[in-house]
């Protein structure tokens, strides 16, 4: 079993359940800019935290392998969701069928890479060298490292775009873009700190819950999904 306290396990339970509370209100507004990406993020975040719980309670290498691979699926969904949310929110991307095809193709390729690990031993450490007690970052192999680097690139690219939006916008939209940016930062920092082994306990659940609460506020009270970029509005007009 990966070392984790009762408090840590409790945080994972909260972080698994809380994002799902956003599904209904966001789905009801799925035609608004950013809503599709937010739905991806909700499911990805919830699935990732659920897999972390599996990582804590299992001491079986086969179960570890399954939870590790599904956790990669979850991070892919979460990362792609964040990228879609930002790019659609700021008006540089319209989500169409081709986008879904691209996302599906990328997801299938990444999952094939990790599920075929026993054939090439490049995704994780060799299975016969694992005990089933490792955290996911402790067993990262070449393929997972490359995939993680690419997804970090998407995250930081999105943050850069959102920061530019916050700087160049004014009024309510500037506050909303700033709130979204600030809300995601703790999750990124905690995730990165755990990924490189800077902390003994994964604080990502706290970052996820914080991000969900801030985005909930922005969605239900500040109505950031109702306000569109000037460029998009002009195109509509």
Short mmCIF file of N, CA and C in Angstrom, two decimals, residues 76-174:
data_model
loop_
_atom_site.label_atom_id
_atom_site.label_comp_id
_atom_site.label_asym_id
_atom_site.label_seq_id
_atom_site.Cartn_x
_atom_site.Cartn_y
_atom_site.Cartn_z
N UNK A 76 -5.07 12.71 -18.79
CA UNK A 76 -5.27 13.14 -20.17
C UNK A 76 -6.59 13.88 -20.32
N UNK A 77 -7.66 13.30 -19.77
CA UNK A 77 -8.98 13.94 -19.83
C UNK A 77 -8.95 15.29 -19.12
N UNK A 78 -8.31 15.34 -17.96
CA UNK A 78 -8.24 16.57 -17.18
C UNK A 78 -7.46 17.65 -17.92
N UNK A 79 -6.31 17.27 -18.47
CA UNK A 79 -5.46 18.23 -19.17
C UNK A 79 -6.12 18.75 -20.44
N UNK A 80 -6.67 17.83 -21.25
CA UNK A 80 -7.35 18.23 -22.48
C UNK A 80 -8.55 19.12 -22.14
N UNK A 81 -9.26 18.78 -21.07
CA UNK A 81 -10.39 19.60 -20.65
C UNK A 81 -9.98 21.01 -20.31
N UNK A 82 -8.89 21.15 -19.58
CA UNK A 82 -8.39 22.47 -19.21
C UNK A 82 -8.01 23.27 -20.46
N UNK A 83 -7.34 22.62 -21.40
CA UNK A 83 -6.93 23.28 -22.65
C UNK A 83 -8.15 23.72 -23.45
N UNK A 84 -9.16 22.84 -23.54
CA UNK A 84 -10.38 23.18 -24.27
C UNK A 84 -11.12 24.33 -23.59
N UNK A 85 -11.20 24.28 -22.26
CA UNK A 85 -11.89 25.34 -21.52
C UNK A 85 -11.27 26.70 -21.82
N UNK A 86 -9.95 26.77 -21.71
CA UNK A 86 -9.27 28.05 -21.89
C UNK A 86 -9.38 28.54 -23.32
N UNK A 87 -9.09 27.67 -24.29
CA UNK A 87 -9.07 28.10 -25.68
C UNK A 87 -10.45 28.48 -26.19
N UNK A 88 -11.48 27.77 -25.72
CA UNK A 88 -12.84 28.15 -26.12
C UNK A 88 -13.29 29.39 -25.37
N UNK A 89 -12.91 29.51 -24.12
CA UNK A 89 -13.29 30.66 -23.30
C UNK A 89 -12.75 31.96 -23.88
N UNK A 90 -11.48 31.93 -24.35
CA UNK A 90 -10.89 33.17 -24.87
C UNK A 90 -11.18 33.37 -26.35
N UNK A 91 -11.86 32.40 -26.98
CA UNK A 91 -12.35 32.59 -28.32
C UNK A 91 -11.42 32.21 -29.45
N UNK A 92 -10.41 31.36 -29.20
CA UNK A 92 -9.50 30.98 -30.29
C UNK A 92 -9.77 29.57 -30.78
N UNK A 93 -10.77 28.90 -30.21
CA UNK A 93 -11.08 27.54 -30.64
C UNK A 93 -12.57 27.29 -30.54
N UNK A 94 -13.14 26.76 -31.60
CA UNK A 94 -14.52 26.30 -31.59
C UNK A 94 -14.50 24.78 -31.61
N UNK A 95 -15.14 24.16 -30.64
CA UNK A 95 -15.11 22.71 -30.52
C UNK A 95 -16.08 22.09 -31.52
N UNK A 96 -15.52 21.33 -32.46
CA UNK A 96 -16.35 20.67 -33.46
C UNK A 96 -16.00 19.19 -33.51
N UNK A 97 -16.54 18.51 -34.51
CA UNK A 97 -16.34 17.06 -34.61
C UNK A 97 -14.87 16.71 -34.81
N UNK A 98 -14.14 17.52 -35.55
CA UNK A 98 -12.73 17.25 -35.79
C UNK A 98 -11.93 17.31 -34.49
N UNK A 99 -12.29 18.24 -33.62
CA UNK A 99 -11.63 18.33 -32.32
C UNK A 99 -11.85 17.05 -31.52
N UNK A 100 -13.08 16.55 -31.53
CA UNK A 100 -13.38 15.32 -30.80
C UNK A 100 -12.61 14.13 -31.39
N UNK A 101 -12.49 14.08 -32.72
CA UNK A 101 -11.72 13.02 -33.36
C UNK A 101 -10.25 13.07 -32.91
N UNK A 102 -9.71 14.28 -32.86
CA UNK A 102 -8.31 14.45 -32.45
C UNK A 102 -8.10 14.01 -31.00
N UNK A 103 -9.02 14.43 -30.14
CA UNK A 103 -8.92 14.05 -28.73
C UNK A 103 -9.04 12.54 -28.56
N UNK A 104 -9.99 11.95 -29.27
CA UNK A 104 -10.18 10.50 -29.19
C UNK A 104 -8.94 9.75 -29.68
N UNK A 105 -8.38 10.20 -30.80
CA UNK A 105 -7.19 9.56 -31.33
C UNK A 105 -6.01 9.65 -30.38
N UNK A 106 -5.80 10.84 -29.81
CA UNK A 106 -4.70 11.03 -28.86
C UNK A 106 -4.89 10.15 -27.62
N UNK A 107 -6.11 10.09 -27.13
CA UNK A 107 -6.40 9.29 -25.94
C UNK A 107 -6.17 7.81 -26.21
N UNK A 108 -6.61 7.33 -27.36
CA UNK A 108 -6.41 5.91 -27.70
C UNK A 108 -4.93 5.58 -27.80
N UNK A 109 -4.16 6.45 -28.44
CA UNK A 109 -2.72 6.21 -28.59
C UNK A 109 -2.01 6.18 -27.24
N UNK A 110 -2.35 7.12 -26.35
CA UNK A 110 -1.70 7.14 -25.04
C UNK A 110 -2.07 5.92 -24.21
N UNK A 111 -3.32 5.49 -24.32
CA UNK A 111 -3.73 4.31 -23.57
C UNK A 111 -3.10 3.04 -24.14
N UNK A 112 -2.96 2.95 -25.45
CA UNK A 112 -2.27 1.80 -26.05
C UNK A 112 -0.82 1.75 -25.56
N UNK A 113 -0.20 2.92 -25.43
CA UNK A 113 1.20 2.97 -25.00
C UNK A 113 1.39 2.44 -23.58
N UNK A 114 0.44 2.73 -22.69
CA UNK A 114 0.62 2.29 -21.30
C UNK A 114 0.10 0.87 -21.08
N UNK A 115 -0.97 0.48 -21.76
CA UNK A 115 -1.52 -0.87 -21.56
C UNK A 115 -0.65 -1.94 -22.20
N UNK A 116 0.16 -1.58 -23.18
CA UNK A 116 1.07 -2.55 -23.80
C UNK A 116 2.44 -2.56 -23.11
N UNK A 117 2.52 -1.96 -21.95
CA UNK A 117 3.78 -1.89 -21.20
C UNK A 117 4.48 -3.24 -21.04
N UNK A 118 3.77 -4.33 -20.73
CA UNK A 118 4.46 -5.62 -20.58
C UNK A 118 5.23 -6.05 -21.83
N UNK A 119 4.89 -5.49 -22.99
CA UNK A 119 5.57 -5.86 -24.23
C UNK A 119 6.86 -5.07 -24.45
N UNK A 120 6.90 -3.84 -23.93
CA UNK A 120 8.07 -2.99 -24.21
C UNK A 120 8.74 -2.44 -22.95
N UNK A 121 8.06 -2.47 -21.81
CA UNK A 121 8.63 -2.01 -20.53
C UNK A 121 9.13 -0.55 -20.59
N UNK A 122 8.41 0.29 -21.32
CA UNK A 122 8.82 1.68 -21.46
C UNK A 122 7.87 2.68 -20.79
N UNK A 123 6.68 2.22 -20.41
CA UNK A 123 5.72 3.15 -19.81
C UNK A 123 6.01 3.35 -18.32
N UNK A 124 6.20 2.26 -17.62
CA UNK A 124 6.48 2.28 -16.19
C UNK A 124 7.78 1.51 -15.93
N UNK A 125 8.13 1.35 -14.67
CA UNK A 125 9.22 0.44 -14.34
C UNK A 125 8.80 -0.98 -14.68
N UNK A 126 9.75 -1.87 -14.81
CA UNK A 126 9.42 -3.27 -15.10
C UNK A 126 8.48 -3.80 -14.03
N UNK A 127 7.42 -4.48 -14.45
CA UNK A 127 6.42 -4.97 -13.50
C UNK A 127 7.03 -5.93 -12.48
N UNK A 128 8.05 -6.71 -12.90
CA UNK A 128 8.65 -7.66 -11.97
C UNK A 128 9.56 -6.97 -10.95
N UNK A 129 9.76 -5.65 -11.12
CA UNK A 129 10.55 -4.90 -10.15
C UNK A 129 9.66 -4.09 -9.20
N UNK A 130 8.34 -4.10 -9.45
CA UNK A 130 7.41 -3.36 -8.62
C UNK A 130 6.90 -4.21 -7.47
N UNK A 131 6.52 -3.53 -6.39
CA UNK A 131 5.95 -4.22 -5.23
C UNK A 131 4.46 -3.93 -5.09
N UNK A 132 3.97 -2.95 -5.84
CA UNK A 132 2.58 -2.54 -5.71
C UNK A 132 2.38 -1.48 -4.65
N UNK A 133 3.49 -1.04 -4.03
CA UNK A 133 3.40 -0.03 -2.96
C UNK A 133 3.86 1.35 -3.44
N UNK A 134 4.29 1.45 -4.68
CA UNK A 134 4.82 2.71 -5.19
C UNK A 134 3.71 3.70 -5.53
N UNK A 135 4.02 4.98 -5.37
CA UNK A 135 3.12 6.00 -5.92
C UNK A 135 3.36 6.04 -7.43
N UNK A 136 2.43 6.61 -8.18
CA UNK A 136 2.57 6.63 -9.63
C UNK A 136 3.87 7.31 -10.08
N UNK A 137 4.22 8.50 -9.53
CA UNK A 137 5.45 9.16 -9.99
C UNK A 137 6.71 8.32 -9.72
N UNK A 138 6.69 7.50 -8.67
CA UNK A 138 7.87 6.70 -8.33
C UNK A 138 8.15 5.62 -9.37
N UNK A 139 7.18 5.28 -10.19
CA UNK A 139 7.34 4.17 -11.14
C UNK A 139 7.25 4.64 -12.59
N UNK A 140 7.42 5.94 -12.81
CA UNK A 140 7.29 6.49 -14.16
C UNK A 140 8.42 6.01 -15.07
N UNK A 141 8.03 5.58 -16.27
CA UNK A 141 9.00 5.18 -17.28
C UNK A 141 9.11 6.23 -18.37
N UNK A 142 9.82 5.87 -19.45
CA UNK A 142 10.12 6.83 -20.51
C UNK A 142 8.85 7.36 -21.18
N UNK A 143 7.94 6.47 -21.56
CA UNK A 143 6.73 6.90 -22.27
C UNK A 143 5.86 7.80 -21.42
N UNK A 144 5.64 7.41 -20.17
CA UNK A 144 4.82 8.21 -19.27
C UNK A 144 5.48 9.57 -19.02
N UNK A 145 6.81 9.59 -18.93
CA UNK A 145 7.51 10.86 -18.74
C UNK A 145 7.30 11.79 -19.91
N UNK A 146 7.37 11.26 -21.14
CA UNK A 146 7.15 12.08 -22.32
C UNK A 146 5.70 12.57 -22.39
N UNK A 147 4.76 11.66 -22.10
CA UNK A 147 3.34 12.05 -22.12
C UNK A 147 3.06 13.13 -21.07
N UNK A 148 3.62 12.95 -19.89
CA UNK A 148 3.43 13.93 -18.81
C UNK A 148 4.01 15.28 -19.20
N UNK A 149 5.18 15.27 -19.85
CA UNK A 149 5.82 16.52 -20.28
C UNK A 149 4.95 17.25 -21.29
N UNK A 150 4.37 16.50 -22.24
CA UNK A 150 3.50 17.11 -23.25
C UNK A 150 2.26 17.70 -22.60
N UNK A 151 1.69 16.99 -21.64
CA UNK A 151 0.48 17.49 -21.00
C UNK A 151 0.77 18.67 -20.08
N UNK A 152 1.95 18.69 -19.46
CA UNK A 152 2.36 19.88 -18.71
C UNK A 152 2.48 21.07 -19.66
N UNK A 153 3.00 20.82 -20.87
CA UNK A 153 3.13 21.88 -21.86
C UNK A 153 1.76 22.47 -22.19
N UNK A 154 0.76 21.60 -22.38
CA UNK A 154 -0.59 22.08 -22.64
C UNK A 154 -1.12 22.93 -21.49
N UNK A 155 -0.86 22.46 -20.27
CA UNK A 155 -1.33 23.18 -19.08
C UNK A 155 -0.71 24.58 -19.02
N UNK A 156 0.61 24.66 -19.18
CA UNK A 156 1.28 25.95 -19.06
C UNK A 156 0.98 26.86 -20.25
N UNK A 157 0.79 26.28 -21.42
CA UNK A 157 0.37 27.08 -22.57
C UNK A 157 -1.00 27.70 -22.30
N UNK A 158 -1.91 26.91 -21.74
CA UNK A 158 -3.24 27.41 -21.41
C UNK A 158 -3.17 28.49 -20.35
N UNK A 159 -2.31 28.30 -19.36
CA UNK A 159 -2.15 29.32 -18.32
C UNK A 159 -1.63 30.62 -18.92
N UNK A 160 -0.70 30.51 -19.86
CA UNK A 160 -0.18 31.71 -20.51
C UNK A 160 -1.26 32.45 -21.29
N UNK A 161 -2.08 31.70 -22.01
CA UNK A 161 -3.17 32.31 -22.77
C UNK A 161 -4.18 32.97 -21.85
N UNK A 162 -4.47 32.30 -20.73
CA UNK A 162 -5.44 32.85 -19.79
C UNK A 162 -4.89 34.09 -19.10
N UNK A 163 -3.59 34.07 -18.78
CA UNK A 163 -2.96 35.24 -18.16
C UNK A 163 -3.02 36.44 -19.10
N UNK A 164 -2.77 36.18 -20.39
CA UNK A 164 -2.86 37.27 -21.38
C UNK A 164 -4.28 37.81 -21.46
N UNK A 165 -5.26 36.91 -21.40
CA UNK A 165 -6.66 37.33 -21.44
C UNK A 165 -6.98 38.22 -20.23
N UNK A 166 -6.47 37.83 -19.05
CA UNK A 166 -6.73 38.61 -17.85
C UNK A 166 -6.08 39.99 -17.92
N UNK A 167 -4.90 40.04 -18.51
CA UNK A 167 -4.16 41.31 -18.60
C UNK A 167 -4.79 42.26 -19.61
N UNK A 168 -5.23 41.72 -20.74
CA UNK A 168 -5.74 42.57 -21.82
C UNK A 168 -7.23 42.89 -21.70
N UNK A 169 -7.95 42.14 -20.84
CA UNK A 169 -9.38 42.40 -20.67
C UNK A 169 -9.60 43.47 -19.61
N UNK A 170 -10.84 43.87 -19.48
CA UNK A 170 -11.19 44.87 -18.47
C UNK A 170 -12.47 44.45 -17.76
N UNK A 171 -12.73 45.10 -16.64
CA UNK A 171 -13.99 44.90 -15.94
C UNK A 171 -14.21 43.49 -15.43
N UNK A 172 -15.46 43.03 -15.55
CA UNK A 172 -15.85 41.73 -15.01
C UNK A 172 -15.09 40.59 -15.65
N UNK A 173 -14.89 40.66 -16.96
CA UNK A 173 -14.18 39.57 -17.63
C UNK A 173 -12.76 39.44 -17.12
N UNK A 174 -12.10 40.54 -16.85
CA UNK A 174 -10.75 40.49 -16.31
C UNK A 174 -10.73 39.79 -14.95
#
